[in-house]
Coordinates of C-alpha atoms in Angstrom, one line a residue:
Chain A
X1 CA 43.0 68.1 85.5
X2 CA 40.8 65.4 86.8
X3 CA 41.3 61.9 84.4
X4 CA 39.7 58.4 83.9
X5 CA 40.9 56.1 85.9
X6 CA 40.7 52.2 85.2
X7 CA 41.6 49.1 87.8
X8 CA 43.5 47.0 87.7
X9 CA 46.6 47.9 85.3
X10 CA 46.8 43.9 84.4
X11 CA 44.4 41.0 84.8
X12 CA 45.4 37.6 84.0
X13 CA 42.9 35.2 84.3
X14 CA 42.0 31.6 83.4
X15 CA 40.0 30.5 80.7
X16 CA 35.8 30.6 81.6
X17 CA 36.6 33.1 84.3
X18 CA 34.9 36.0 85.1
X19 CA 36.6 39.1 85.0
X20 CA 35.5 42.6 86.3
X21 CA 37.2 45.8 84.9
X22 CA 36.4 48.8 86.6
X23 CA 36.8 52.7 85.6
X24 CA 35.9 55.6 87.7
X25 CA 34.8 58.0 84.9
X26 CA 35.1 62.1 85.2
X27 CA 33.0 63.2 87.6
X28 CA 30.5 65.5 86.2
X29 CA 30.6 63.2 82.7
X30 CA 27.7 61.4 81.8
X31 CA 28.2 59.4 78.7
X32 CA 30.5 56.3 79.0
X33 CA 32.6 53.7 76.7
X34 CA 34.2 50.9 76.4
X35 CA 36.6 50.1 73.7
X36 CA 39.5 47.5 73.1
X37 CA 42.5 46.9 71.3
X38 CA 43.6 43.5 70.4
X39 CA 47.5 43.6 70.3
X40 CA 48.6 44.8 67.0
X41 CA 44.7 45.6 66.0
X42 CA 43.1 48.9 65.5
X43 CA 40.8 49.9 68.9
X44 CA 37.3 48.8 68.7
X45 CA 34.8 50.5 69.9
X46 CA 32.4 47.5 72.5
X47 CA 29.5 50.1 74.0
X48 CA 27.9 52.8 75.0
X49 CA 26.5 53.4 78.1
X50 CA 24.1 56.8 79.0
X51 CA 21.4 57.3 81.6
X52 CA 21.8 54.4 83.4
X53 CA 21.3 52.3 79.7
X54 CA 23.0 50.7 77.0
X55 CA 22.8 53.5 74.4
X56 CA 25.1 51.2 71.4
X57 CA 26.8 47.9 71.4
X58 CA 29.3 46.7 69.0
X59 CA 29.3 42.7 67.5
X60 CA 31.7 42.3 69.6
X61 CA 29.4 42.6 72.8
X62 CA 27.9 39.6 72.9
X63 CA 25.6 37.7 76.0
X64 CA 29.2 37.2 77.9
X65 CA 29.4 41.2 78.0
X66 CA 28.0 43.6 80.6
X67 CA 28.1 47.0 81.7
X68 CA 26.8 48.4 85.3
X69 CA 27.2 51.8 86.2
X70 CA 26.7 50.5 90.2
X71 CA 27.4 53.9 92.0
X72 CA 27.4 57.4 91.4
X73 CA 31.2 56.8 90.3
X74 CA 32.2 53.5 88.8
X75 CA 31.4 52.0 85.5
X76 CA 32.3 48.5 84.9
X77 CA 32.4 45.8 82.2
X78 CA 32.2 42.1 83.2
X79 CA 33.2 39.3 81.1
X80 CA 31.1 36.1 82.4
X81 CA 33.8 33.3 80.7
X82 CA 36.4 34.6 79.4
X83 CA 37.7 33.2 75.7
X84 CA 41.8 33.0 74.9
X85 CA 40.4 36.1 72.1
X86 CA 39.1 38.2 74.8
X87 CA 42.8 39.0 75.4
X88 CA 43.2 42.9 74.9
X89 CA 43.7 45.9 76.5
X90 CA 40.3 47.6 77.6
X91 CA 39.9 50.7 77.4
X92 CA 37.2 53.1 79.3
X93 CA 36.3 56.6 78.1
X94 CA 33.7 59.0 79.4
X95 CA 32.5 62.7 78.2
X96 CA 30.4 65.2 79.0
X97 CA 30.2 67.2 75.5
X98 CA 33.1 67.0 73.7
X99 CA 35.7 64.5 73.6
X100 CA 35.9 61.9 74.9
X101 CA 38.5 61.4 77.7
X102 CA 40.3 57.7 77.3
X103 CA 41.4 55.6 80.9
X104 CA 45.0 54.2 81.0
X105 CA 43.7 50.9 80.3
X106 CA 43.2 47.4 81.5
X107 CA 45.6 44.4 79.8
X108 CA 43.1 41.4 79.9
X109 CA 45.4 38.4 79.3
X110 CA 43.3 35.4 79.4
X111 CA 45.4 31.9 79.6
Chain B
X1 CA 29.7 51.7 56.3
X2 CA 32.0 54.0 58.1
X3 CA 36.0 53.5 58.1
X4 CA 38.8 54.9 58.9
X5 CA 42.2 53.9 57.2
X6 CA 46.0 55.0 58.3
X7 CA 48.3 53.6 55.4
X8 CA 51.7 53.7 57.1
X9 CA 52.0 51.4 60.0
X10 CA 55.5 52.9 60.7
X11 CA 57.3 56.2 59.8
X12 CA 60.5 57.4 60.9
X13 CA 61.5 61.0 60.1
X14 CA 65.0 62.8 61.9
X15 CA 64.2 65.9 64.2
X16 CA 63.5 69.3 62.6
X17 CA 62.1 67.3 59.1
X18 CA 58.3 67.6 58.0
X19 CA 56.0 65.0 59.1
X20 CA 53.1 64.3 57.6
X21 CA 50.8 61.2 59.0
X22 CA 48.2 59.7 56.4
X23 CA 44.3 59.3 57.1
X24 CA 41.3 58.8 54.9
X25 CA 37.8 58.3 55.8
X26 CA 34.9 56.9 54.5
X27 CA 31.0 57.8 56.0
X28 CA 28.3 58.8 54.4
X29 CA 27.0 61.5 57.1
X30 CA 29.0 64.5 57.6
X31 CA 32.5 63.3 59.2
X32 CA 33.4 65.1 62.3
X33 CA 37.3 63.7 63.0
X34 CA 40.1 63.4 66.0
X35 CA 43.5 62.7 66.0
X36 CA 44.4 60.9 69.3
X37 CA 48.1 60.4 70.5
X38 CA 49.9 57.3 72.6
X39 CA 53.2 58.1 74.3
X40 CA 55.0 55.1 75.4
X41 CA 52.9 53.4 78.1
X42 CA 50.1 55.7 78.7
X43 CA 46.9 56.5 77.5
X44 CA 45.2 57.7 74.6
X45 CA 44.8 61.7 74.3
X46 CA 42.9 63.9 72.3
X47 CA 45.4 65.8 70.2
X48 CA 42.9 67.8 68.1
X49 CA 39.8 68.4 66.3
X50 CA 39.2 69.5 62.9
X51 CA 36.1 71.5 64.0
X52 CA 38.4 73.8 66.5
X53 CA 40.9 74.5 63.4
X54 CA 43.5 74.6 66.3
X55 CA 47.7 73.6 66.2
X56 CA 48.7 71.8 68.9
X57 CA 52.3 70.9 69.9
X58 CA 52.8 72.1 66.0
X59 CA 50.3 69.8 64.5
X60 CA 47.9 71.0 62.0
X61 CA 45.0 69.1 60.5
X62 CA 42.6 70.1 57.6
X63 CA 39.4 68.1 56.6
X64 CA 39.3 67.4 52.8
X65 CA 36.3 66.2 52.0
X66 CA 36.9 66.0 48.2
X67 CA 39.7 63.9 49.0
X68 CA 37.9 62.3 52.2
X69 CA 41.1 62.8 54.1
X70 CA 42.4 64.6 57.4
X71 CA 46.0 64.3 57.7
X72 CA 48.1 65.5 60.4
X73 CA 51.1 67.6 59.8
X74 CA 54.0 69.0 61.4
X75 CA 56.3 71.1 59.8
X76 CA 59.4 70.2 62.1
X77 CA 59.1 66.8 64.0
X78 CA 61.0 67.0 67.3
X79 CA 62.1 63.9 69.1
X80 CA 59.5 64.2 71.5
X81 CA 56.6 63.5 68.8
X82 CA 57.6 59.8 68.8
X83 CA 54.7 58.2 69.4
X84 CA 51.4 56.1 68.4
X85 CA 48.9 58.0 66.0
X86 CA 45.1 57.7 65.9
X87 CA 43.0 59.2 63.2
X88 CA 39.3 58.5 64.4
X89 CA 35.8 59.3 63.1
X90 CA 32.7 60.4 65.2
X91 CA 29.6 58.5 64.4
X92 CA 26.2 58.2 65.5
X93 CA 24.4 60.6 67.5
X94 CA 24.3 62.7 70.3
X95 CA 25.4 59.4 72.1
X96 CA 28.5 58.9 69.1
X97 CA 31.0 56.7 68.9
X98 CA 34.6 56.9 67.7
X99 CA 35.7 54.5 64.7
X100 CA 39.4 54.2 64.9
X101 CA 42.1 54.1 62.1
X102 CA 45.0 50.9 62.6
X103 CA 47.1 54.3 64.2
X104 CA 50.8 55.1 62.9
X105 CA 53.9 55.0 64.6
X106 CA 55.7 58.0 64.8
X107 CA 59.5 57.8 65.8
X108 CA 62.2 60.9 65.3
X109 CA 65.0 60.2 64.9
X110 CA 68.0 62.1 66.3

């Protein structure tokens, strides 16, 4: 059964960095999320992303966010510089009707 | 605006005893809801749907909307049902998002 996949597992990075996380959505899906989970928090939902556009964006998503869909196959968010509270694991998600498949996840730790 | 609340942080049960794992909802349109599992270390997975009316792995789920809840139940928990629980709410559109509950943490005990 084909899956999300998300690279890498575990990022650490320094604070102001800029990180990339990448997920390779199901192939033939064409609406894609990101979401993450603050350790001990509830998962948040961050954006939407649907013919080659921003379809939703949390409060969360601020001007250090972005999303590129670069390829036919990857879907990226990029953190410009990072913050200690962008530590979290990131989740990706894609679907073509109904539901929405989840990736395993990226742990951002941000020192 | 919309939410999703799981009361119990943690519950334990021993194998072959009912389990049932708390969620209530709050939206104003007409709620469409999931219940997503975590096993240790891997990822989240659709467990089921209240729309498909379907058991899966022994879990049942029935939208209430007098009460505004959707809890999950399972008549005989078995050890391998340890795990994180999700209740989550679909919003927005054709492009919708999912609202997630704090989850629960399932262990069975031996």
């Amino acid at each position: 059964e084909p899956e999300v996949t998300q690279t890498p597992s575990h990022q650490v990075t320094q604070m102001g960095q800029e990180v990339i996380l990448r997920c390779v959505p199901i192939s033939n899906h064409l609406y894609f999320y990101w979401y993450r989970q603050i350790l001990g928090q509830k998962v948040e939902f961050l954006v939407s992303f649907y013919n080659n556009e921003i379809s939703e964006k949390s409060e969360i998503f601020d001007d250090q966010f972005s999303v590129e869909r670069p390829d036919g196959s990857n879907f990226t968010l990029k953190i410009r510089s990072t913050k200690l509270e962008d530590s979290a694991m990131y989740f990706c998600a894609s679907r073509g009707t109904d539901p929405q498949y989840f990736g395993p996840g990226t742990r951002l730790t941000v020192t | 605006a919309q939410r999703v609340t799981q009361p119990e942080k943690l519950l334990s049960v021993f194998k072959g005893a009912p389990v049932e794992l708390k969620c209530n909802y709050s939206y104003s349109g007409s709620p469409e809801l999931f219940w997503y599992v975590q096993y240790s270390r891997q990822r989240l997975q659709l467990l089921l749907r209240h729309i498909s009316r379907e058991s899966i792995k022994g879990f049942t789920a029935d939208l209430n909307k007098g009460e505004t809840s959707f809890h999950l139940k399972k008549p005989f928990a078995q050890e391998e049902d340890s795990a994180m629980y999700y209740c989550a709410l679909k919003t927005g559109g054709s492009n919708y998002k999912l609202t997630f509950g704090k989850g629960t943490l399932l262990t069975v005990n031996p």
